[in-house]
Every structure is written in structure tokens, then in C-alpha cells.
XYZ file of C-alpha atoms in Angstrom:
540
model
C 48.118 0.354 -0.256
C 45.942 2.818 2.027
C 44.647 4.506 -1.411
C 43.463 0.610 -2.676
C 41.580 0.017 0.372
C 39.984 3.363 -0.161
C 38.940 2.743 -3.715
C 37.518 -0.719 -2.462
C 35.744 0.706 0.630
C 34.168 3.302 -2.012
C 33.496 0.513 -4.647
C 31.871 -1.691 -1.313
C 29.951 1.036 0.228
C 26.513 1.048 -1.653
C 27.853 -1.564 -4.235
C 26.555 -0.755 -7.721
C 25.067 2.716 -7.037
C 26.084 5.406 -8.801
C 28.646 7.726 -7.429
C 26.715 10.746 -6.924
C 24.108 8.809 -5.204
C 26.791 7.594 -2.908
C 27.776 11.342 -2.292
C 24.174 12.193 -1.371
C 23.973 9.939 1.412
C 27.437 10.707 2.734
C 26.430 14.364 2.412
C 23.172 13.674 4.285
C 25.043 11.802 6.921
C 27.440 14.629 7.458
C 24.499 17.463 7.574
C 22.641 15.984 9.856
C 24.234 16.499 12.953
C 25.123 19.889 11.971
C 21.465 20.858 11.496
C 20.753 19.200 14.947
C 23.227 21.278 16.985
C 22.577 24.421 15.107
C 18.800 24.758 13.972
C 17.546 22.218 15.970
C 15.574 18.499 16.367
C 12.157 19.990 14.520
C 13.971 21.523 11.370
C 16.708 18.631 11.287
C 13.608 16.302 11.652
C 12.038 17.342 8.466
C 15.031 17.504 6.832
C 15.530 13.850 7.660
C 12.018 12.979 6.271
C 12.959 14.713 3.272
C 15.948 12.537 2.987
C 14.315 9.197 3.402
C 11.895 10.248 0.550
C 15.388 10.812 -1.457
C 15.779 7.027 -0.606
C 12.566 6.165 -1.649
C 12.428 7.922 -4.961
C 15.920 6.606 -6.586
C 14.576 3.284 -5.149
C 15.593 1.786 -9.181
C 19.302 3.034 -8.121
C 19.466 1.423 -4.542
C 16.968 -0.107 -3.016
C 15.960 2.081 0.355
C 17.160 -0.449 3.174
C 20.391 0.043 3.620
C 21.082 3.982 2.613
C 17.343 4.839 4.402
C 18.453 2.438 7.458
C 21.704 4.490 7.646
C 19.449 7.841 8.128
C 17.081 6.120 10.125
C 20.337 4.364 12.815
C 21.938 7.975 12.822
C 18.550 9.758 13.723
C 18.400 7.204 16.928
C 22.062 8.046 17.678
C 21.400 12.097 17.364
C 18.345 11.241 19.723
C 16.080 12.424 17.234
C 14.391 9.484 18.246
C 14.700 6.262 20.834
C 15.324 2.812 19.988
C 12.159 1.827 22.105
C 10.012 4.290 20.294
C 10.918 2.078 17.192
C 10.172 -0.855 18.647
C 7.031 0.365 20.219
C 6.155 1.849 16.607
C 6.776 -1.812 15.156
C 4.786 -3.544 18.022
C 1.687 -1.028 17.227
C 2.076 -2.470 13.636
C 2.684 -6.195 14.347
C -0.232 -6.786 12.289
C 1.342 -5.282 9.246
C 4.377 -7.152 9.727
C 2.419 -10.104 10.071
C 0.703 -9.787 7.020
C 3.969 -9.021 5.250
C 5.464 -12.197 5.888
C 2.715 -14.583 5.896
C -0.052 -12.900 4.129
C 2.308 -12.294 0.680
C 3.626 -15.678 1.146
C 0.272 -17.257 1.189
C -0.232 -15.578 -2.182
C 2.820 -16.929 -3.692
C 0.936 -20.717 -3.346
C -2.112 -19.190 -5.098
C -0.200 -17.525 -8.143
C -1.304 -20.433 -10.586
C -4.603 -19.589 -10.114
C -4.429 -16.107 -10.139
C -2.441 -16.126 -13.310
C -4.480 -18.858 -14.877
C -7.835 -15.962 -14.150
C -5.663 -13.062 -15.344
C -4.135 -14.665 -18.260
C -7.959 -15.440 -19.174
C -8.631 -11.586 -19.258
C -5.812 -10.321 -20.628
C -6.005 -13.127 -23.880
C -9.731 -12.976 -24.285
C -10.383 -9.539 -24.017
C -9.131 -7.342 -26.764
C -10.068 -3.776 -25.480
C -7.508 -1.681 -23.575
C -10.157 -0.096 -21.981
C -12.202 -2.878 -20.877
C -9.250 -4.571 -19.298
C -7.795 -1.706 -17.446
C -11.372 -1.139 -16.053
C -11.154 -4.987 -15.152
C -7.959 -4.186 -13.208
C -9.074 -1.505 -11.162
C -12.336 -2.765 -10.416
C -10.676 -5.880 -9.294
C -7.971 -4.385 -7.426
C -11.027 -2.626 -5.634
C -13.097 -5.473 -4.779
C -10.285 -7.679 -3.748
C -8.728 -4.858 -1.566
C -12.341 -4.410 0.168
C -12.027 -7.950 1.613
C -8.194 -8.775 1.297
C -5.447 -5.803 1.741
C -3.794 -3.766 -0.342
C -0.440 -5.310 -0.041
C -2.118 -8.582 -0.982
C -3.861 -7.449 -3.781
C -0.944 -5.814 -5.391
C 1.514 -8.988 -4.637
C -1.278 -11.033 -7.200
C -1.045 -8.060 -9.902
C 2.934 -8.078 -9.630
C 2.913 -11.778 -9.804
C 0.772 -11.794 -12.843
C 2.535 -9.302 -14.851
C 5.880 -10.817 -13.669
C 4.593 -14.017 -15.014
C 3.350 -12.798 -18.289
C 6.920 -10.367 -18.831
C 9.188 -13.660 -17.853
C 6.954 -15.382 -20.847
C 7.680 -12.992 -23.693
C 10.738 -11.426 -22.519
C 12.416 -15.009 -22.854
C 10.766 -15.859 -26.344
C 11.932 -12.392 -27.555
C 15.179 -13.170 -26.245
C 14.874 -16.717 -27.562
C 15.345 -18.433 -24.156
C 13.302 -21.374 -22.657
C 11.416 -21.136 -19.620
C 14.038 -23.760 -18.010
C 17.171 -21.776 -18.394
C 18.582 -18.702 -16.716
C 18.010 -15.304 -17.950
C 18.153 -11.818 -16.768
C 14.968 -10.138 -17.427
C 16.299 -6.668 -16.915
C 18.808 -6.922 -19.828
C 18.011 -6.607 -23.413
C 20.916 -7.368 -24.881
C 20.227 -10.604 -25.821
C 16.505 -9.233 -27.362
C 16.010 -9.825 -31.146
C 16.072 -6.557 -33.273
C 12.668 -7.016 -34.664
C 10.947 -7.351 -31.095
C 12.348 -4.476 -29.507
C 9.674 -1.812 -29.869
C 7.116 -4.792 -29.315
C 8.960 -5.189 -25.918
C 9.032 -1.398 -25.133
C 5.092 -1.646 -26.053
C 4.723 -3.947 -24.124
C 6.432 -2.510 -21.085
C 4.512 0.484 -21.288
C 1.039 -1.612 -21.691
C 2.133 -3.494 -18.224
C 3.163 0.040 -16.507
C -0.386 1.190 -17.419
C -2.073 -2.099 -15.968
C 0.174 -2.044 -12.610
C -0.925 1.461 -12.007
C -4.773 0.816 -12.393
C -4.560 -2.236 -10.427
C -2.871 -0.567 -7.668
C -5.017 2.587 -7.651
C -8.026 0.317 -7.502
C -6.534 -1.237 -4.029
C -6.906 2.210 -2.732
C -10.493 2.631 -4.410
C -11.296 -0.507 -2.515
C -9.050 -0.087 0.527
C -10.988 2.975 2.027
C -14.145 1.004 1.767
C -14.480 -1.555 4.519
C -12.434 -1.941 7.716
C -10.421 -5.078 6.478
C -9.267 -2.746 3.253
C -6.331 -0.935 5.070
C -4.708 -1.005 8.499
C -5.344 2.145 9.726
C -9.045 1.297 8.768
C -8.938 -1.500 11.554
C -7.367 0.973 13.826
C -9.597 4.015 13.262
C -12.797 1.083 13.323
C -11.418 -0.376 16.780
C -11.071 3.101 18.324
C -14.701 4.009 17.272
C -16.235 0.418 17.951
C -17.345 0.085 14.115
C -17.706 -3.409 12.867
C -17.588 -4.397 9.232
C -21.044 -3.149 8.157
C -21.033 -0.017 10.467
C -17.772 1.060 8.642
C -18.723 0.522 5.654
C -22.184 2.452 6.003
C -20.041 5.604 7.488
C -17.637 5.726 4.852
C -19.760 5.311 2.161
C -20.690 8.993 1.571
C -17.305 9.468 0.407
C -15.862 6.616 -0.564
C -18.726 5.492 -2.711
C -18.140 8.947 -5.258
C -14.746 8.593 -5.245
C -14.842 4.581 -6.503
C -17.019 6.101 -9.476
C -14.749 8.886 -10.249
C -11.987 6.651 -10.100
C -13.260 4.163 -12.466
C -14.260 7.036 -14.629
C -10.803 8.385 -14.224
C -9.232 4.794 -15.793
C -11.468 5.169 -18.785
C -10.776 8.256 -19.480
C -7.127 8.479 -19.498
C -7.128 5.132 -21.438
C -9.442 6.758 -24.158
C -7.599 9.924 -24.199
C -3.817 8.803 -24.153
C -3.025 10.828 -21.576
C -0.352 11.003 -18.622
C 1.317 8.128 -19.941
C -1.592 5.758 -20.580
C -3.482 3.760 -23.732
C -0.288 1.858 -24.304
C -1.828 -1.287 -26.237
C -0.741 -4.762 -26.100
C 0.851 -5.880 -29.536
C -1.244 -8.547 -31.599
C 2.087 -10.780 -31.670
C 2.502 -10.733 -27.595
C -1.287 -11.385 -27.318
C -0.922 -14.433 -29.665
C 2.210 -15.478 -27.994
C 0.952 -15.442 -24.354
C -2.489 -17.346 -26.023
C -0.558 -19.847 -27.393
C 1.268 -20.375 -24.027
C -1.491 -20.218 -21.857
C -2.906 -23.040 -24.205
C 0.302 -24.998 -23.714
C 0.284 -24.550 -19.739
C -3.541 -25.719 -20.022
C -2.474 -28.755 -21.773
C 0.651 -29.602 -19.603
C -1.819 -28.929 -16.415
C -3.118 -32.497 -16.294
C -5.859 -33.386 -13.969
C -3.629 -32.947 -10.709
C -2.827 -29.378 -12.038
C -6.320 -28.990 -12.510
C -7.347 -29.947 -8.779
C -4.272 -27.479 -7.570
C -6.121 -24.806 -9.275
C -9.739 -25.878 -7.565
C -7.724 -26.027 -4.431
C -6.509 -22.545 -4.690
C -9.841 -21.394 -5.749
C -11.021 -22.719 -2.268
C -8.698 -21.407 -0.498
C -9.017 -18.009 -1.862
C -12.762 -18.148 -0.839
C -12.085 -19.106 2.374
C -9.212 -16.295 2.552
C -12.007 -13.636 1.781
C -14.567 -14.986 4.188
C -12.096 -15.263 6.925
C -11.003 -11.654 6.564
C -14.617 -10.393 5.845
C -15.910 -11.793 9.161
C -12.372 -10.806 10.554
C -11.608 -14.563 12.185
C -8.136 -13.894 13.130
C -5.607 -11.108 12.784
C -4.933 -11.018 8.865
C -1.128 -12.367 9.420
C -2.894 -15.396 10.741
C -5.323 -16.001 8.352
C -2.809 -15.746 5.672
C -0.533 -18.485 7.568
C -3.908 -20.573 7.445
C -3.523 -19.966 3.567
C -0.082 -21.178 3.417
C -0.661 -24.403 5.739
C -3.660 -25.042 3.513
C -2.052 -24.608 0.134
C 0.900 -26.437 1.070
C -0.746 -29.081 2.407
C -3.168 -29.925 0.004
C -1.107 -28.894 -3.038
C 2.098 -30.926 -2.091
C 4.767 -28.397 -0.957
C 6.662 -30.559 1.481
C 10.112 -29.708 1.247
C 11.774 -26.731 2.539
C 13.322 -25.381 -0.898
C 9.778 -25.319 -1.803
C 8.493 -22.989 0.988
C 11.799 -20.423 0.785
C 11.094 -18.742 -2.385
C 7.348 -17.454 -1.037
C 9.113 -15.381 1.274
C 12.103 -13.728 -0.606
C 9.534 -10.967 -1.901
C 8.127 -9.809 0.799
C 10.892 -9.606 3.648
C 13.194 -7.264 2.230
C 10.403 -4.966 1.746
C 9.345 -6.041 5.763
C 12.478 -4.650 6.804
C 12.348 -1.499 5.061
C 9.066 -0.869 6.774
C 10.839 -1.451 10.488
C 13.005 0.897 9.422
C 10.393 3.520 8.055
C 9.189 2.850 11.662
C 12.547 4.591 12.991
C 11.487 7.516 10.519
C 7.770 7.670 12.183
C 9.629 7.785 15.717
C 11.038 11.086 14.895
C 8.134 12.497 13.764
C 6.655 11.300 16.774
C 8.757 12.402 19.214
C 9.823 15.613 17.708
C 6.257 16.229 17.246
C 6.558 17.579 13.749
C 3.106 17.182 13.340
C 1.893 19.316 15.897
C 1.750 22.529 14.190
C -0.891 20.693 11.692
C -3.055 19.308 14.616
C -3.408 22.425 16.678
C -4.673 24.413 13.486
C -7.573 21.860 12.741
C -8.673 20.900 16.055
C -9.176 25.039 16.738
C -11.459 24.940 13.565
C -15.677 24.064 13.762
C -18.282 22.430 11.566
C -17.652 21.421 7.745
C -14.427 23.547 7.614
C -13.070 21.152 10.230
C -13.932 18.124 8.367
C -12.427 19.684 5.080
C -9.296 20.530 7.133
C -8.858 16.840 8.645
C -9.238 15.282 5.146
C -6.473 17.816 3.684
C -4.169 17.901 6.561
C -4.482 13.934 6.665
C -4.196 13.600 2.959
C -1.151 16.038 2.596
C 0.832 14.437 5.444
C 0.136 10.769 4.253
C 1.706 11.788 0.620
C 5.212 12.312 2.488
C 4.632 10.086 5.497
C 3.145 6.728 6.571
C -0.444 6.549 6.226
C -1.170 4.403 9.249
C 0.991 6.620 11.565
C -0.817 10.063 10.486
C -4.107 8.134 10.825
C -2.709 6.713 14.291
C -1.675 10.491 15.231
C -4.827 11.948 14.177
C -7.373 9.492 15.741
C -5.619 9.069 19.127
C -5.235 13.118 19.242
C -8.848 13.534 18.151
C -10.277 11.081 20.239
C -8.256 12.722 23.605
C -9.999 16.105 22.203
C -13.436 14.661 22.606
C -12.756 13.382 25.856
C -12.344 16.665 27.418
C -15.248 17.929 25.607
C -17.162 15.018 27.547
C -15.417 15.826 30.451
C -16.792 19.289 30.549
C -20.510 17.919 29.903
C -22.246 18.406 33.758
C -23.878 15.578 35.229
C -23.091 12.697 33.089
C -21.989 10.968 36.302
C -18.611 9.493 35.608
C -15.686 10.786 33.681
C -15.359 11.724 29.833
C -12.850 8.767 29.560
C -15.039 6.455 30.924
C -18.039 7.578 28.962
C -16.111 7.454 25.917
C -15.255 4.133 26.049
C -18.880 3.021 26.478
C -19.877 5.006 23.757
C -17.387 3.329 21.388
C -18.080 0.065 23.019
C -18.627 -2.371 19.972
C -20.906 -4.671 22.330
C -23.029 -1.827 23.470
C -25.384 0.270 21.545
C -24.312 3.938 21.595
C -28.160 5.026 21.671
C -28.523 2.853 25.003
C -25.723 4.289 26.455
C -26.810 7.785 25.821
C -30.520 7.144 26.867
C -28.801 6.498 30.569
C -27.605 9.998 30.818
C -29.689 12.815 31.930
C -32.360 14.370 29.642
C -30.644 17.577 29.286
C -27.369 16.431 28.007
C -28.254 13.467 25.845
C -28.567 15.885 22.626
C -25.628 17.487 23.659
C -23.675 14.523 23.792
C -25.455 12.879 20.328
C -24.391 15.968 18.737
C -21.142 15.536 19.809
C -20.403 12.036 18.932
C -21.963 12.492 15.573
C -19.593 14.866 14.621
C -16.635 12.677 16.242
C -17.555 9.970 13.481
C -17.795 12.382 10.644
C -14.032 13.425 11.862
C -12.981 9.750 11.738
C -14.508 9.277 8.755
C -12.506 12.022 7.461
C -9.326 10.655 9.085
C -10.238 7.663 7.294
C -10.526 9.151 3.611
C -7.862 11.546 3.927
C -4.936 9.016 4.939
C -6.115 6.544 2.124
C -7.516 8.872 -0.861
C -4.977 11.560 -1.522
C -1.700 9.816 -0.159
C -1.863 7.610 -4.140
C -0.130 10.609 -5.232
C 3.295 8.932 -4.040
C 4.974 5.676 -3.470
C 5.791 6.730 0.455
C 1.657 7.437 1.308
C 0.356 4.087 -0.157
C 2.154 1.152 1.340
C 1.087 -1.006 -1.951
C 2.314 1.485 -4.232
C 6.019 1.222 -2.346
C 5.685 -2.497 -2.695
C 5.020 -1.835 -6.328
C 7.931 0.338 -7.033
C 10.339 -1.908 -4.783
C 9.163 -5.211 -6.127
C 11.285 -7.612 -8.943
C 8.719 -6.687 -11.131
C 9.484 -2.316 -11.236
C 13.010 -2.446 -12.876
C 11.983 -4.883 -15.580
C 9.105 -2.635 -16.746
C 11.191 0.408 -16.029
C 8.620 1.889 -13.517
C 10.946 4.260 -11.548
C 9.518 6.748 -8.485
C 9.167 9.724 -10.955
C 7.232 7.661 -13.883
C 4.865 6.350 -10.718
C 3.779 9.838 -9.502
C 3.052 10.822 -13.376
C 0.530 7.972 -14.036
C -0.556 8.419 -10.381
C -1.103 11.855 -11.346
C -4.592 12.268 -13.121
C -5.966 9.761 -10.273
C -4.502 11.941 -7.533
C -6.270 15.053 -8.729
C -9.577 13.780 -9.891
C -9.978 11.224 -6.558
C -8.681 13.615 -3.936
C -11.004 16.360 -5.135
C -13.697 14.230 -5.212
C -13.135 13.006 -1.763
C -12.810 16.857 -0.156
C -15.913 17.853 -2.039
C -17.987 14.532 -0.688
C -16.254 15.201 2.900
C -17.898 18.713 3.018
C -21.016 18.258 1.362
C -22.097 14.648 1.759
C -21.169 14.208 5.661
């Protein structure tokens, strides 16, 4: 009886995950306390980061929330971080949580318009290079006004819709019956090769679009959560932020689009997959049938969704409210004017985002370990000791490397706060300013005050010194922003949008694993990171 209970517990633990995966997680849980009490919390903290990255890398074997959550809970019990620290990290990123809950759900109610638009692109444009550029550029443009997670959610919805249509057709199923998109057992033999090619085609487009969100997200204050954080610390509005970052973001955008074209032209790193003609024909037929069935009410719904899309872009561009609150307004407008009035019609809109929201809060526990154990302190000490262009390059590289393995929002938070404190101390050392360094910094970074006017009130002898000091601070802030945004495309850990794609319902059906995503991102990582580094060093 005891043996059968043990077997049952073993089968229930992490469900259908492979046995070796379950054993690895158990080994981690046993190893961590031993490390804490033998080599200390600093080393144990870095090992914990590696273990958590392992759960992310194995996302297709087991969603990272259960296994990663166990590691995070153990870290709290071992004293590597504190429950209050986790709460503070979550509270500091409340805008991101609201964004995930409401903005992603709001996009659900716009999917008809988005699928209509992207269906036109995919069925009308025959050149794979042009389609890839359109996806990459559309991801960049939309991410400059929306946020990367929202745009990624759009691309996922479009690809999932396409795949759903064709997989059912290849399996001889209708759109009304239940169907497992992950299984190919019912797929006709004549369609298997085409299905594999279609999966590769969609993987290509997903990565082009996801990288596009990084290209556009770095450019504006609303593009990424850390942009908003850095902009508020520096006192930059939408236009000043864009102009400050442009010397780095614009060259990177150009090289990113060129990379997109090159990998498709040369068929390297897994790119260059074409959409089979039969699938294009079927999707076109399906699109025509959908338009015929849409009718007048359906067309009005598309118009409403387009108008709400314009409202979304304008509200975000002018930052009329927090991103999540704007997302809630999208839900209200679309449900009201398009007739979604039953609770069961609203529920599915939140299904995609809430597991990821829970995972993000678990990630904040790991971030709490990084913060409480000062895991990044050695790197901070090195870069703050440098000067001039070397310091700018070091900031970019340090933020980039750390963002590949950690949360780029957290990395940006640590670096901008530590850097600001460093410059406050420098201002304190300036003679005759008539106030504390902290008070002067508050004035110099007040968005309602012109910095030149504030500096003009200081003694003549220190004005140039303070101007040069703040100019260098601006450049370091740009290095932090670009460093956390650009090299972090290397892994799903660094870019929330990439992690969202990896853990979405789409990833398993198109066979997009962690390793495959890293390989597909590699050419972009190399070209964009090196361009960003060169631009930071020479153009800032």
C-alpha cells in the first residue's frame, strides 16, 4: 500500500513532466539548503538563478510556474529573500501586472481586426522577405506606441488563428469540433510535409515580429516598462526620451531590419522557410469565406475595433493613464460596442495572460534574491569606477549581459537608482550650490522645470561643471535603457515578450522550444548588440 501511495505521489508531482525533469527539480530543492549553509548565500543565489533559468529553458516540458515557484518558495524559506521584498518588487511593477491582466485581455477583443489585417498581408504578399520585413517593422512600429507584450499577444493570436485553420483542414476536422492542435495523429499523410514547413514558416514570422517589438520598444518611453521607469527618473517626456535614445536606437533599428532581410535571403539560422502554395490557397479561401459570413454587423465590429485601436495608440503615446488602465478602457469600449455582455464571453480573454502574470510574480521572488544578496554588486562597482566613453560602453555591456539572465526591468531599476545616487554624491561635492545634492537633483530631473533654467540659478563658476555632469548622466541613462533592451533578445529570460511567446499556447503547436528560440534570435543578438555598443561608444 505504501509503495502504491509513493508511486501515486511521484506521478502527481509535476504531472506529465519527464521523470528526469522531476528528479532534477528535486535535486535542486535538496542542493540549495546545503549550498546556503556551506558556501554561503551569495554563491547559492547565483546557483538558484541558474536553476530558475533551467525551468524557463524546459518550458515545453513543464510550464515554469510550478517548478520555478517551488524554487522561489524555498529561497524565501532559506532567507535568501523576504516575503516583504517579493511584495515590494510586485508593487513596484504593478503597472506591468496591470498591463498583463488588462492590456493583453483587451487585445483579445481586437483579434478579429488584427487577424483580418495580417491575413491580408500573408495572403496578398507572396515574397517571404517582404512579409518578414512587414512583420518585423509592424512589431517595431506598434511597440513604439503600445508595449512589447501587447504586440506579441497580437502576433501570437494571428499565427494561432492561421495554424488552427490549416491544422483542422489537414486533419479533416471542422472549425466547430474539438481538436488537439499539438497532435499530428489525425493529419493526412499527404499534408505532413507541408505542415512541417508551415510550422517553420510561422516560427520565422514569430521571431521576426518578437525581435521587432524589441527594436521599437527601445525607442520610446512607453515601449518597455523600464523605459517608463528610466524616463521618470530623468524627467523625460515622450519626445525628449525619443531624441535622447535616437543616436543608438535608430542605427539598431536599421541593422535589425537589414538582419531580417539577410537571414531570409541566405536561409541561415533556421530562417527562409516558405509557406506552401496549397496552404496559401486554403488560407485565402478561408479568408474569403470569413468575409462573406461577416455581414454588415461584422464589418461594423471591425470598424469599432480599428477606432479603439487608434484610441489605444493615442492614449499610450500621450500617456493619458497607466498602461493597464488604458487596457481596461479598451476592454470596456470593445465589450460595450461589440456586444460582449455575458460573463462566459469575457473569461477566455484573461486565460492567456494570467498564468504568465503568476509566473512574473514568481520571477520577482528571484529578483528579490538578486537584490537582497547583492548579486550584481561586483559588476556595479566595476562600471562606476570607469570614466568617459569606456564607462558608457561598460554600462551598455553590463546591462546587456545581466538582462540576458535576469529581468531587464529589475536590471534597469538597480542601475538607474545606483547611478542616480552616485551623481547625487557628486553634486553634494560641488561647492556653493546652496542646497543638498539630492535637492538639486530633484530640480534638475523635474519634468516641469527646464534644466537650463535651474542651472542658471547656480553660481557662475559651477554651472559648466553641473551641465557636464548632468550631460554624462543623460548618456549613462541611455546606455542603461539600450543595454537592457537590445542584447536581452538573446534569451527569453531577458525579454518578457519572448518569455510570453515561449510559454504561450502557440509555442508547442509550432514546436518553438527555448533552444530553438535562442538559435533563431542569435543573428539578431550579434548584429543588434554590436551596433548598439558601437553607437553607444561613438555617437553618444
